[in-house]
Amino acid sequence: MTPSNPSTRIEAQHRADDIHAFRAELARLEGEGVLQLASTQRQAVDEHHDVLLQQFAASFDIDRDQQARQLSLGMRVASFLGALALAASVFFLFYQFWGFFPETAQVAILVGAGLASLGLTAWIQGRDASGYFTKLAAMVAFACFVLNLYMLGQIFNVMPTDKVLLAWAGFAFLLAYRYDLRLLLAAGVCCVIAWVSARVGAFGGMYWLSAGEWPENYFPVAALLLAVPMVIPHQRFAAFEVIYRVFGLLCVLVPMLILGHWGRGSHLEIDPDLIEGAYQVGGFVVSALAIWIGTRRGWSDMVNTGIVFFVLFLYTKFFDWWWAIMPKWLFFLVVALSAILVLLVLRRLRGRVVPA
């Protein structure tokens, strides 16, 4: 249940959506003659809700109606593109003029830019209830931090190491949890994925920059990401759990999809055809489990990811089996019939499985 005094914008938006849904359903019940509140009761409820909506709008800049929600979607897209563009602008600005500065000035600029961008993010966050401009500033701060470590390593001729990924991930997580930014959380998760896969490869005796060429190196980080939202509660950051689950599933299913058609990319020294067959079966099993678990827990993100990869595994098998031997019209007819079968199975599953 959402608390009566929300502490985050997401909680305030959920409460506002509940108020609108309550008003719409109450109007239907009154129109159908099922329920009729006294005028004083109706007025008291409306006034209470109006006060709440005004407070939420002032404190969290929520979407008070459907039109505002549509505009907010455009603002989120613009904020995302603007954040990426600003980060890229800072990166190329450094590179264009970098050679004109002496070494001491380069170090001072790197450190100063990082601190200034972090201070700017904190200053904007105290004046930006919507969070859109905070996201822009935080992305610039993250880009400056990445540049700091990379350029300082070049200035002082430091050997490249995968440990820098941990530093980038830690800073991204700090910004994400401090300012409630999913984009920065995704950036931190990507850094963790790269670091864990590099460490797994290094344990196997390969150079860390080549570790990503082996899909199986991503399985350990998949287990880590899937376990995080189960072990660490995210009541104040409910949307963060989706990031962990989706990236965790991607780190399982994408390698399985690749190895299901490229058995030589496995660490296992057995027949590549056997490896491909095993990973194809495993891909069907894992994606089906994701659909079932997501349905039971009410995790739509896990359900959707599982459905996408189940269909991908299914259609790639259809292509392997029948594309070369079937007439094209018959092949696409089989694909269409299989899609209808998937729809019927999912509808039956939706009707029978009750979220826990």
Coordinates of C-alpha atoms in Angstrom, one line a residue:
M1 CA 0.0 0.0 0.0
T2 CA 1.3 3.5 -0.9
P3 CA 1.9 5.5 2.2
S4 CA -0.4 8.5 2.9
N5 CA 2.7 10.8 2.8
P6 CA 4.8 9.8 -0.2
S7 CA 8.5 10.3 0.0
T8 CA 9.3 10.0 -3.7
R9 CA 7.9 11.2 -6.9
I10 CA 6.9 7.7 -8.0
E11 CA 4.9 7.1 -4.8
A12 CA 3.2 10.5 -5.2
Q13 CA 2.4 9.7 -8.8
H14 CA 0.9 6.3 -7.8
R15 CA -1.3 8.0 -5.2
A16 CA -2.5 10.6 -7.8
D17 CA -3.3 7.8 -10.2
D18 CA -5.3 6.1 -7.5
I19 CA -7.2 9.3 -6.8
H20 CA -8.2 9.6 -10.5
A21 CA -9.2 6.0 -10.7
F22 CA -11.3 6.3 -7.6
R23 CA -13.1 9.4 -9.0
A24 CA -13.8 7.7 -12.3
E25 CA -15.2 4.5 -10.6
L26 CA -17.2 6.5 -8.1
A27 CA -18.8 8.4 -11.0
R28 CA -19.7 5.1 -12.7
L29 CA -21.2 3.7 -9.5
E30 CA -23.3 6.8 -9.0
G31 CA -24.5 6.7 -12.6
E32 CA -25.5 3.0 -12.3
G33 CA -27.3 3.7 -9.0
V34 CA -25.1 1.4 -7.0
L35 CA -23.7 3.9 -4.6
Q36 CA -24.7 7.5 -3.7
L37 CA -22.6 9.5 -1.3
A38 CA -24.2 12.3 0.7
S39 CA -23.3 15.8 -0.7
T40 CA -21.2 16.6 2.4
Q41 CA -19.3 13.3 2.2
R42 CA -18.7 13.8 -1.5
Q43 CA -17.5 17.4 -1.0
A44 CA -15.2 16.4 1.9
V45 CA -13.6 13.6 -0.3
D46 CA -13.2 15.9 -3.3
E47 CA -11.6 18.6 -1.1
H48 CA -9.2 16.2 0.5
H49 CA -8.2 14.8 -2.9
D50 CA -7.7 18.3 -4.3
V51 CA -5.4 19.3 -1.5
L52 CA -3.4 16.1 -1.9
L53 CA -3.0 16.7 -5.7
Q54 CA -1.9 20.2 -5.1
Q55 CA 0.6 19.1 -2.5
F56 CA 2.0 16.4 -4.8
A57 CA 2.2 18.8 -7.7
A58 CA 4.1 21.4 -5.7
S59 CA 6.5 18.9 -4.0
F60 CA 7.0 16.3 -6.7
D61 CA 5.8 17.8 -10.0
I62 CA 3.5 14.9 -10.8
D63 CA 1.3 14.4 -13.8
R64 CA -2.1 15.6 -12.7
D65 CA -4.0 14.4 -15.7
Q66 CA -3.7 12.4 -19.0
Q67 CA -2.5 15.4 -21.0
A68 CA 0.3 16.1 -18.5
R69 CA 1.3 12.4 -18.6
Q70 CA 1.6 12.5 -22.4
L71 CA 3.8 15.7 -22.1
S72 CA 5.9 14.0 -19.5
L73 CA 6.7 11.2 -21.8
G74 CA 8.0 13.6 -24.3
M75 CA 10.0 15.3 -21.6
R76 CA 11.5 12.0 -20.5
V77 CA 12.6 11.3 -24.1
A78 CA 14.0 14.8 -24.5
S79 CA 15.8 14.5 -21.1
F80 CA 17.3 11.1 -22.1
L81 CA 18.6 12.4 -25.5
G82 CA 19.8 15.7 -23.9
A83 CA 21.7 13.8 -21.3
L84 CA 23.5 11.6 -23.8
A85 CA 24.2 14.6 -26.1
L86 CA 25.6 16.7 -23.2
A87 CA 27.8 13.8 -22.1
A88 CA 29.1 13.3 -25.6
S89 CA 29.6 17.1 -26.0
V90 CA 31.8 17.2 -22.8
F91 CA 33.8 14.2 -24.1
F92 CA 34.6 15.6 -27.5
L93 CA 35.2 19.1 -26.1
F94 CA 38.0 17.7 -24.0
Y95 CA 39.5 15.9 -26.9
Q96 CA 39.4 18.8 -29.3
F97 CA 41.3 21.2 -27.1
W98 CA 43.3 18.8 -24.9
G99 CA 46.6 19.2 -26.6
F100 CA 46.8 22.9 -26.0
F101 CA 47.1 22.6 -22.2
P102 CA 50.2 21.7 -20.2
E103 CA 50.1 18.6 -18.0
T104 CA 49.5 20.6 -14.8
A105 CA 46.5 22.4 -16.4
Q106 CA 45.2 19.1 -17.7
V107 CA 45.1 17.6 -14.3
A108 CA 43.5 20.7 -12.8
I109 CA 40.8 20.8 -15.5
L110 CA 40.0 17.2 -15.0
V111 CA 39.6 17.4 -11.3
G112 CA 37.8 20.8 -11.4
A113 CA 35.4 19.6 -14.1
G114 CA 34.5 16.6 -12.0
L115 CA 33.9 18.5 -8.8
A116 CA 32.1 21.3 -10.5
S117 CA 29.7 19.0 -12.4
L118 CA 29.0 17.1 -9.2
G119 CA 28.3 20.3 -7.3
L120 CA 26.0 21.5 -10.1
T121 CA 24.0 18.3 -9.9
A122 CA 23.4 18.8 -6.2
W123 CA 22.5 22.4 -6.7
I124 CA 20.0 21.6 -9.5
Q125 CA 18.4 18.7 -7.6
G126 CA 17.4 21.1 -4.8
R127 CA 15.5 23.3 -7.3
D128 CA 14.2 20.7 -9.8
A129 CA 11.3 18.7 -8.5
S130 CA 10.7 17.0 -11.8
G131 CA 14.2 15.5 -11.9
Y132 CA 14.6 16.1 -15.7
F133 CA 17.4 18.7 -15.4
T134 CA 19.0 16.7 -12.6
K135 CA 19.3 13.8 -15.0
L136 CA 21.1 16.1 -17.4
A137 CA 23.6 17.4 -14.8
A138 CA 24.2 13.9 -13.4
M139 CA 25.0 12.5 -16.8
V140 CA 27.5 15.3 -17.3
A141 CA 29.0 14.5 -13.9
F142 CA 29.3 10.8 -14.8
A143 CA 30.9 11.6 -18.2
C144 CA 33.4 13.9 -16.4
F145 CA 34.3 11.2 -13.9
V146 CA 34.8 8.6 -16.7
L147 CA 37.0 11.1 -18.6
N148 CA 38.9 11.9 -15.4
L149 CA 40.1 8.4 -14.8
Y150 CA 40.7 7.7 -18.5
M151 CA 42.7 10.8 -19.2
L152 CA 44.6 10.7 -16.0
G153 CA 45.7 7.2 -16.9
Q154 CA 46.9 8.5 -20.2
I155 CA 48.7 11.5 -18.7
F156 CA 50.6 9.4 -16.1
N157 CA 51.0 6.4 -18.4
V158 CA 49.0 4.0 -16.2
M159 CA 48.5 0.5 -17.5
P160 CA 44.8 -0.1 -18.5
T161 CA 43.0 -2.3 -15.9
D162 CA 39.5 -3.6 -15.4
K163 CA 39.4 -2.1 -11.9
V164 CA 38.5 1.3 -13.5
L165 CA 35.1 -0.3 -14.3
L166 CA 34.5 -0.7 -10.6
A167 CA 35.2 2.9 -10.0
W168 CA 32.9 4.0 -12.8
A169 CA 30.2 1.6 -11.5
G170 CA 30.5 2.9 -7.9
F171 CA 30.1 6.5 -9.0
A172 CA 27.1 5.7 -11.3
F173 CA 25.4 3.9 -8.4
L174 CA 26.1 6.8 -6.1
L175 CA 24.4 9.2 -8.4
A176 CA 21.6 6.8 -9.2
Y177 CA 20.6 6.2 -5.6
R178 CA 21.2 9.7 -4.5
Y179 CA 19.1 11.3 -7.2
D180 CA 16.8 8.4 -8.1
L181 CA 18.1 8.1 -11.7
R182 CA 17.4 4.9 -13.6
L183 CA 19.6 5.9 -16.5
L184 CA 22.7 6.1 -14.2
L185 CA 21.7 2.9 -12.6
A186 CA 21.7 1.2 -16.0
A187 CA 25.2 2.7 -16.7
G188 CA 26.5 1.3 -13.4
V189 CA 25.0 -2.1 -14.1
C190 CA 26.7 -2.2 -17.5
C191 CA 30.0 -1.4 -15.8
V192 CA 29.5 -4.2 -13.3
I193 CA 28.6 -6.6 -16.2
A194 CA 31.8 -5.7 -18.0
W195 CA 33.9 -6.0 -14.8
V196 CA 32.6 -9.4 -13.7
S197 CA 32.9 -10.9 -17.2
A198 CA 36.4 -9.6 -17.4
R199 CA 37.3 -11.1 -14.0
V200 CA 35.8 -14.4 -14.9
G201 CA 37.8 -14.4 -18.1
A202 CA 41.0 -13.4 -16.3
F203 CA 40.5 -16.3 -13.8
G204 CA 40.5 -18.6 -16.9
G205 CA 43.8 -17.2 -18.1
M206 CA 42.8 -14.8 -20.8
Y207 CA 43.4 -11.0 -21.1
W208 CA 40.6 -9.0 -19.5
L209 CA 39.9 -7.0 -22.7
S210 CA 39.2 -10.3 -24.6
A211 CA 36.9 -11.8 -21.9
G212 CA 33.8 -10.5 -23.5
E213 CA 34.3 -12.7 -26.5
W214 CA 33.2 -15.7 -24.5
P215 CA 29.4 -15.6 -23.8
E216 CA 29.5 -17.9 -20.8
N217 CA 31.5 -15.3 -18.9
Y218 CA 28.3 -13.4 -18.4
F219 CA 26.4 -16.1 -16.5
P220 CA 27.9 -15.2 -13.0
V221 CA 27.0 -11.5 -13.3
A222 CA 23.5 -12.6 -14.3
A223 CA 23.0 -14.5 -11.1
L224 CA 24.4 -11.5 -9.2
L225 CA 22.0 -9.0 -10.8
L226 CA 18.9 -11.3 -10.4
A227 CA 19.8 -11.7 -6.7
V228 CA 20.2 -8.0 -5.9
P229 CA 16.5 -7.0 -5.8
M230 CA 15.7 -10.2 -3.8
V231 CA 18.3 -9.6 -1.2
I232 CA 18.3 -5.8 -1.0
P233 CA 14.9 -4.1 -0.5
H234 CA 14.1 -1.2 -2.8
Q235 CA 11.0 0.3 -1.3
R236 CA 12.1 3.9 -2.2
F237 CA 13.5 2.8 -5.6
A238 CA 10.9 0.3 -6.8
A239 CA 11.7 1.1 -10.5
F240 CA 15.3 0.0 -9.9
E241 CA 14.3 -3.6 -9.4
V242 CA 13.2 -3.7 -13.1
I243 CA 16.7 -2.6 -14.2
Y244 CA 18.3 -5.4 -12.2
R245 CA 15.9 -8.1 -13.4
V246 CA 16.0 -7.1 -17.1
F247 CA 19.8 -6.8 -17.3
G248 CA 20.1 -10.1 -15.3
L249 CA 17.9 -11.9 -17.8
L250 CA 19.7 -10.4 -20.7
C251 CA 23.0 -11.7 -19.3
V252 CA 21.5 -15.2 -19.3
L253 CA 19.4 -15.3 -22.4
V254 CA 21.6 -13.4 -24.9
P255 CA 24.6 -15.7 -24.3
M256 CA 22.3 -18.7 -24.6
L257 CA 20.9 -17.4 -27.9
I258 CA 24.4 -16.9 -29.2
L259 CA 25.8 -20.2 -28.1
G260 CA 22.7 -22.0 -29.4
H261 CA 24.0 -21.2 -32.9
W262 CA 27.8 -20.8 -32.2
G263 CA 28.9 -23.8 -30.1
R264 CA 32.6 -23.0 -30.7
G265 CA 32.2 -19.9 -28.5
S266 CA 31.8 -22.1 -25.4
H267 CA 34.5 -23.0 -22.9
L268 CA 33.3 -26.6 -23.0
E269 CA 35.6 -28.8 -25.0
I270 CA 32.9 -31.1 -26.5
D271 CA 31.1 -31.4 -29.8
P272 CA 29.9 -27.9 -30.8
D273 CA 26.6 -29.4 -32.2
L274 CA 25.9 -30.9 -28.8
I275 CA 26.6 -27.5 -27.1
E276 CA 24.3 -25.7 -29.5
G277 CA 21.5 -28.2 -28.9
A278 CA 21.9 -28.0 -25.1
Y279 CA 21.8 -24.2 -25.1
Q280 CA 18.8 -24.1 -27.4
V281 CA 16.9 -26.3 -25.0
G282 CA 18.2 -24.3 -22.1
G283 CA 17.0 -21.1 -23.7
F284 CA 13.5 -22.4 -24.0
V285 CA 13.5 -23.6 -20.4
V286 CA 14.9 -20.3 -18.9
S287 CA 12.6 -18.1 -20.9
A288 CA 9.6 -20.2 -20.0
L289 CA 10.6 -20.1 -16.3
A290 CA 11.0 -16.3 -16.6
I291 CA 7.4 -16.0 -17.9
W292 CA 6.0 -18.3 -15.2
I293 CA 7.9 -16.6 -12.3
G294 CA 7.1 -13.2 -13.6
T295 CA 3.4 -14.0 -13.9
R296 CA 3.4 -15.5 -10.4
R297 CA 5.1 -12.5 -8.8
G298 CA 3.4 -9.8 -11.0
W299 CA 6.7 -8.8 -12.6
S300 CA 5.6 -7.6 -16.1
D301 CA 9.2 -6.8 -17.0
M302 CA 10.3 -10.4 -16.5
V303 CA 7.2 -11.7 -18.3
N304 CA 7.8 -9.5 -21.4
T305 CA 11.6 -10.3 -21.5
G306 CA 10.8 -14.0 -21.3
I307 CA 8.2 -13.9 -24.0
V308 CA 10.5 -12.0 -26.4
F309 CA 13.3 -14.5 -26.0
F310 CA 11.0 -17.5 -26.1
V311 CA 9.7 -16.3 -29.5
L312 CA 13.3 -15.6 -30.6
F313 CA 14.4 -19.1 -29.7
L314 CA 11.3 -20.6 -31.4
Y315 CA 11.6 -18.7 -34.6
T316 CA 15.3 -19.3 -35.0
K317 CA 14.6 -23.0 -34.7
F318 CA 11.8 -22.7 -37.3
F319 CA 14.4 -21.0 -39.6
D320 CA 17.0 -23.8 -39.0
W321 CA 14.5 -26.6 -39.6
W322 CA 12.3 -25.4 -42.5
W323 CA 13.5 -22.3 -44.3
A324 CA 15.6 -24.3 -46.8
I325 CA 13.1 -27.0 -47.5
M326 CA 9.6 -25.3 -47.3
P327 CA 8.0 -23.0 -49.8
K328 CA 8.1 -19.5 -48.4
W329 CA 4.4 -19.1 -48.2
L330 CA 4.2 -22.3 -46.1
F331 CA 7.0 -21.3 -43.8
F332 CA 5.3 -18.0 -43.0
L333 CA 2.0 -19.7 -42.5
V334 CA 3.6 -22.0 -39.9
V335 CA 5.1 -19.0 -38.2
A336 CA 1.7 -17.3 -38.1
L337 CA 0.0 -20.4 -36.7
S338 CA 2.7 -20.7 -34.1
A339 CA 2.1 -17.1 -33.1
I340 CA -1.6 -17.9 -32.7
L341 CA -0.7 -20.9 -30.5
V342 CA 1.6 -18.7 -28.3
L343 CA -1.3 -16.2 -27.9
L344 CA -3.7 -19.0 -26.9
V345 CA -1.2 -20.5 -24.4
L346 CA -0.5 -17.1 -22.8
R347 CA -4.1 -16.2 -22.6
R348 CA -4.8 -19.5 -20.8
L349 CA -1.8 -18.9 -18.5
R350 CA -3.1 -15.4 -17.7
G351 CA -6.5 -16.7 -16.8
R352 CA -5.3 -19.5 -14.5
V353 CA -2.2 -18.1 -12.7
V354 CA -2.9 -15.7 -9.8
P355 CA -0.1 -13.5 -8.7
A356 CA 1.2 -14.4 -5.3

